[in-house]
Tab-separated table of C-alpha atoms in Angstrom:
chain	number	residue	atom	x	y	z
A	400	ALA	CA	105.308	-10.745	163.323
A	401	ARG	CA	103.039	-9.154	160.698
A	402	LYS	CA	103.063	-12.375	158.700
A	403	GLN	CA	102.298	-14.574	161.711
A	404	LEU	CA	99.414	-12.323	162.798
A	405	LYS	CA	97.512	-13.750	159.811
A	406	ARG	CA	97.370	-17.180	161.451
A	407	SER	CA	93.785	-17.905	162.476
A	408	SER	CA	94.142	-20.898	164.822
A	409	CYS	CA	96.486	-23.135	166.766
A	410	GLN	CA	96.244	-26.461	168.607
A	411	LEU	CA	96.691	-26.544	172.390
A	412	ALA	CA	95.923	-28.728	175.396
A	413	LEU	CA	94.127	-26.503	177.905
A	414	PRO	CA	93.355	-26.982	181.607
A	415	GLU	CA	89.747	-27.635	182.589
A	416	PRO	CA	87.907	-24.761	184.320
A	417	SER	CA	87.499	-25.071	188.074
A	418	LYS	CA	84.098	-25.115	189.796
A	419	ILE	CA	85.486	-24.462	193.291
A	420	ARG	CA	84.893	-20.949	194.627
A	421	LEU	CA	88.018	-19.293	195.989
A	422	PRO	CA	88.539	-16.639	198.665
A	423	THR	CA	89.205	-13.272	197.024
A	424	ARG	CA	92.836	-13.220	198.155
A	425	ASP	CA	93.404	-16.622	196.505
A	426	ILE	CA	92.002	-15.262	193.234
A	427	CYS	CA	94.517	-12.420	193.463
A	428	ILE	CA	97.356	-14.896	194.091
A	429	ALA	CA	96.283	-17.040	191.119
A	430	ALA	CA	96.017	-13.995	188.865
A	431	ARG	CA	99.458	-12.747	189.910
A	432	ARG	CA	101.114	-16.137	189.332
A	433	SER	CA	99.663	-16.339	185.840
A	434	HIS	CA	100.213	-12.721	184.856
A	435	VAL	CA	102.862	-11.872	182.260
A	436	ARG	CA	103.718	-8.549	180.650
A	437	ILE	CA	104.020	-8.597	176.860
A	438	GLY	CA	104.990	-5.917	174.375
A	439	TRP	CA	107.581	-4.385	172.105
A	440	SER	CA	111.160	-3.464	172.853
A	441	TYR	CA	111.973	-1.012	170.076
A	442	LEU	CA	114.519	1.492	168.852
A	443	CYS	CA	113.018	4.980	168.983
A	444	THR	CA	113.432	6.899	165.735
A	445	LYS	CA	113.204	10.212	167.615
A	446	CYS	CA	115.742	9.841	170.436
A	447	GLY	CA	117.798	6.916	169.167
A	448	LYS	CA	117.299	4.953	172.413
A	449	TRP	CA	115.618	1.645	173.095
A	450	HIS	CA	112.245	1.654	174.884
A	451	ALA	CA	109.837	-1.017	176.119
A	452	ASN	CA	106.064	-0.673	175.736
A	453	LEU	CA	104.516	-3.477	177.787
A	454	ALA	CA	100.908	-4.446	178.475
A	455	GLY	CA	99.397	-7.586	180.008
A	456	GLY	CA	98.834	-11.231	179.204
A	457	TYR	CA	98.199	-14.556	180.949
A	458	TRP	CA	99.514	-18.096	180.651
A	459	LEU	CA	97.365	-20.685	178.900
A	460	THR	CA	99.847	-23.574	179.174
A	461	ALA	CA	102.769	-24.447	181.446
A	462	ASP	CA	105.157	-24.592	178.461
A	463	GLY	CA	104.956	-20.933	177.536
A	464	VAL	CA	101.773	-20.241	175.556
A	465	ALA	CA	100.024	-17.030	176.607
A	466	ALA	CA	97.054	-14.929	175.495
A	467	THR	CA	96.887	-11.155	175.100
A	468	CYS	CA	95.327	-8.505	172.844
A	469	PHE	CA	95.877	-8.288	169.103
A	470	HIS	CA	96.717	-4.590	169.460
A	471	VAL	CA	99.425	-5.404	172.039
A	472	VAL	CA	101.449	-7.582	169.651
A	473	GLU	CA	100.704	-5.796	166.369
A	474	PRO	CA	103.785	-3.821	165.232
A	475	ALA	CA	103.254	-0.075	164.950
A	476	ARG	CA	103.404	1.228	161.397
A	477	ASP	CA	106.411	3.418	162.161
A	478	LEU	CA	108.282	0.694	164.051
A	479	LYS	CA	111.592	0.319	162.234
A	480	GLU	CA	113.481	-2.019	164.561
A	481	GLY	CA	112.210	-3.981	167.529
A	482	CYS	CA	111.282	-7.339	169.010
A	483	LEU	CA	108.430	-8.819	171.016
A	484	VAL	CA	109.364	-9.608	174.605
A	485	ALA	CA	107.681	-10.847	177.764
A	486	VAL	CA	108.443	-10.193	181.433
A	487	ASP	CA	107.204	-12.602	184.091
A	488	GLU	CA	106.212	-11.628	187.628
A	489	THR	CA	109.763	-12.263	188.909
A	490	GLY	CA	111.098	-9.637	186.479
A	491	LYS	CA	112.725	-12.151	184.136
A	492	VAL	CA	112.767	-11.029	180.498
A	493	LEU	CA	111.769	-13.723	177.991
A	494	PRO	CA	111.612	-13.626	174.191
A	495	VAL	CA	108.313	-14.076	172.382
A	496	VAL	CA	109.341	-16.679	169.811
A	497	GLU	CA	106.134	-17.079	167.798
A	498	LEU	CA	102.662	-15.668	167.205
A	499	LEU	CA	100.455	-18.756	167.082
A	500	ALA	CA	97.051	-17.236	166.241
A	501	ALA	CA	95.334	-13.861	166.221
A	502	ASN	CA	92.143	-12.062	165.282
A	503	ARG	CA	91.942	-8.302	164.854
A	504	GLU	CA	88.137	-8.092	165.158
A	505	SER	CA	88.021	-9.844	168.534
A	506	ASP	CA	91.326	-8.247	169.680
A	507	ALA	CA	92.753	-11.591	170.767
A	508	ALA	CA	96.167	-13.141	170.151
A	509	ILE	CA	98.005	-16.250	171.316
A	510	VAL	CA	101.795	-16.240	171.531
A	511	ARG	CA	104.543	-18.675	172.445
A	512	ILE	CA	107.138	-17.449	174.909
A	513	ALA	CA	110.471	-19.150	175.625
A	514	GLY	CA	110.474	-21.033	178.910
A	515	SER	CA	108.501	-23.589	180.915
A	516	GLY	CA	107.068	-24.239	184.351
A	517	PHE	CA	104.496	-21.447	184.156
A	518	THR	CA	101.124	-21.477	185.939
A	519	PRO	CA	98.265	-21.494	183.403
A	520	LEU	CA	94.691	-20.348	183.876
A	521	ALA	CA	91.637	-22.158	182.532
A	522	LEU	CA	89.124	-20.474	180.213
A	523	ASN	CA	85.465	-20.334	181.247
A	524	THR	CA	82.611	-19.372	178.920
A	525	ASN	CA	79.807	-20.045	181.439
A	526	VAL	CA	79.336	-16.409	182.451
A	527	TYR	CA	76.253	-14.277	183.131
A	528	PRO	CA	75.666	-10.619	184.057
A	529	GLY	CA	75.944	-10.230	187.819
A	530	ASP	CA	78.770	-12.763	188.130
A	531	ALA	CA	81.923	-11.616	189.928
A	532	ALA	CA	84.809	-10.284	187.820
A	533	TYR	CA	88.377	-9.688	189.026
A	534	CYS	CA	91.449	-8.233	187.312
A	535	TYR	CA	95.136	-8.103	188.248
A	536	SER	CA	97.150	-5.724	186.061
A	537	ASP	CA	99.633	-2.845	185.914
A	538	PRO	CA	97.536	0.254	185.072
A	539	LEU	CA	99.591	3.374	184.314
A	540	ASP	CA	102.715	1.471	185.453
A	541	ARG	CA	101.212	0.986	188.924
A	542	ARG	CA	102.267	-2.589	189.553
A	543	ASP	CA	100.188	-5.260	191.281
A	544	TYR	CA	96.780	-3.559	191.037
A	545	PHE	CA	93.926	-5.936	191.897
A	546	SER	CA	90.313	-4.902	191.357
A	547	ALA	CA	86.922	-6.531	191.892
A	548	GLY	CA	83.592	-5.915	190.188
A	549	ILE	CA	80.816	-7.726	188.357
A	550	VAL	CA	79.916	-8.610	184.787
A	551	ASN	CA	77.604	-5.852	183.509
A	552	ARG	CA	76.585	-7.117	180.070
A	553	PHE	CA	77.514	-8.925	176.871
A	554	TYR	CA	77.368	-7.060	173.577
A	555	ARG	CA	78.707	-7.069	170.023
A	556	PRO	CA	81.074	-4.262	168.996
A	557	GLY	CA	79.585	-1.920	166.415
A	558	GLY	CA	81.966	-3.051	163.694
A	559	SER	CA	81.160	-6.730	164.151
A	560	ARG	CA	77.369	-6.759	163.883
A	561	SER	CA	76.399	-9.714	161.721
A	562	PRO	CA	73.058	-9.379	159.951
A	563	GLY	CA	71.090	-12.444	158.993
A	564	THR	CA	71.296	-15.906	160.490
A	565	ARG	CA	71.922	-17.100	164.026
A	566	ALA	CA	75.032	-18.839	162.721
A	567	SER	CA	76.476	-15.564	161.456
A	568	MET	CA	75.700	-13.897	164.786
A	569	ALA	CA	77.389	-16.730	166.681
A	570	ALA	CA	80.518	-16.344	164.553
A	571	SER	CA	80.934	-12.617	165.238
A	572	ALA	CA	83.015	-11.139	168.041
A	573	MET	CA	81.489	-10.637	171.488
A	574	ARG	CA	82.548	-8.284	174.286
A	575	LEU	CA	82.024	-8.042	178.038
A	576	ASN	CA	81.422	-4.904	180.067
A	577	VAL	CA	82.553	-5.237	183.675
A	578	SER	CA	82.738	-2.812	186.585
A	579	THR	CA	86.291	-3.932	187.400
A	580	ASP	CA	88.900	-1.136	187.116
A	581	TRP	CA	91.824	-0.847	184.712
A	582	ALA	CA	93.749	1.764	182.730
A	583	PRO	CA	96.491	2.084	180.069
A	584	GLY	CA	98.970	-0.749	180.509
A	585	SER	CA	96.251	-3.231	181.518
A	586	SER	CA	95.382	-4.421	178.004
A	587	GLY	CA	95.579	-8.195	177.650
A	588	SER	CA	95.409	-8.846	181.393
A	589	ALA	CA	93.073	-11.634	182.490
A	590	VAL	CA	89.583	-11.017	183.864
A	591	LEU	CA	88.766	-13.838	186.274
A	592	ASP	CA	85.662	-15.370	187.809
A	593	GLU	CA	85.158	-16.417	191.447
A	594	CYS	CA	86.803	-19.797	190.773
A	595	GLY	CA	89.960	-18.290	189.296
A	596	ASN	CA	89.072	-19.061	185.664
A	597	VAL	CA	89.545	-16.567	182.850
A	598	ILE	CA	86.274	-15.148	181.510
A	599	GLY	CA	88.027	-12.637	179.240
A	600	HIS	CA	90.851	-10.145	179.033
A	601	VAL	CA	91.165	-6.359	179.110
A	602	ALA	CA	90.539	-4.697	175.736
A	603	ASN	CA	89.947	-0.961	176.227
A	604	ILE	CA	87.781	1.722	177.770
A	605	ALA	CA	84.919	3.558	176.089
A	606	THR	CA	83.892	6.939	177.500
A	607	PRO	CA	80.554	8.154	176.134
A	608	SER	CA	79.733	11.619	177.434
A	609	ASP	CA	77.282	14.473	176.960
A	610	GLY	CA	79.586	15.889	174.270
A	611	PRO	CA	81.039	14.226	171.151
A	612	SER	CA	81.605	10.531	171.737
A	613	ALA	CA	85.117	9.437	172.549
A	614	ARG	CA	86.655	6.000	172.273
A	615	THR	CA	90.248	5.050	172.836
A	616	ASP	CA	92.357	1.918	172.537
A	617	ASP	CA	94.604	0.302	175.158
A	618	ALA	CA	92.280	1.128	178.033
A	619	LYS	CA	92.893	4.878	177.784
A	620	VAL	CA	90.452	7.573	178.883
A	621	ALA	CA	90.669	10.717	176.759
A	622	GLN	CA	88.136	13.085	178.381
A	623	PRO	CA	85.774	13.422	181.363
A	624	ALA	CA	82.868	11.045	180.944
A	625	VAL	CA	79.390	10.501	182.315
A	626	ILE	CA	80.131	6.784	182.504
A	627	VAL	CA	83.200	4.664	181.793
A	628	PHE	CA	82.647	1.315	180.062
A	629	HIS	CA	85.379	-1.240	180.758
A	630	GLU	CA	85.493	-3.512	177.710
A	631	ALA	CA	86.881	-7.054	177.757
A	632	VAL	CA	87.439	-9.691	175.101
A	633	THR	CA	85.455	-12.834	175.976
A	634	ALA	CA	86.986	-16.227	176.736
A	635	ARG	CA	84.801	-17.545	173.937
A	636	ASP	CA	86.675	-15.440	171.390
A	637	VAL	CA	90.013	-16.638	172.767
A	638	LEU	CA	88.812	-20.242	172.434
A	639	ARG	CA	87.824	-19.568	168.822
A	640	LEU	CA	91.559	-19.312	168.093
A	641	ILE	CA	92.278	-22.728	169.628
A	642	ARG	CA	91.745	-26.269	168.423
A	643	THR	CA	91.834	-28.178	171.690
A	644	ARG	CA	93.605	-31.508	172.058
A	645	LYS	CA	93.557	-34.016	174.893
């Protein structure tokens, strides 16, 4: 897995984004059908038992290619024995057979999962602040949580600011803030627009406060905050990992 995380791109045939607005309940149904949990099944060095640490993901193709966060599929440094697995919405456990492409800076990864007949979502980069944003995920192991909000802003993470040319700025990672809710366990889950297209996926939560700043990975809030920023990877940064084919 560590070796394959160095792959920077893959070639896929992707569905075209829809332009038809859907009722909110239909967006929830589409998100649920395309939701998959991804993570590590590992042997705990403390208790000697096997555990599963699963987050979210979403199907990009019907033949088993899915997107999620880089930090979801990256092996922990102290992981001695384990394997990447996926669980679909019926509860069926599937092996992750390959990491096709990944980027640590954008927190995006594309994986191949054994199986077929899945329901993919299209990627949409035509997004603007004020547009609707929906998310179906499993925050804090609360299954089937569907939330609605809006796109608040686009911004570049502090570590990815590219000085100089417009070209260098265009090549750097971009993030979305949305008012849609999520929590630990939601990372990698799709954020959808009003047509059921993916505009990004859950990355984390930032919690600036009146005291020392706090920032946590995997959508985790560490302390009371004046405001909670829900951060999402953009569909554009997912597409940067893909060479599309007809």
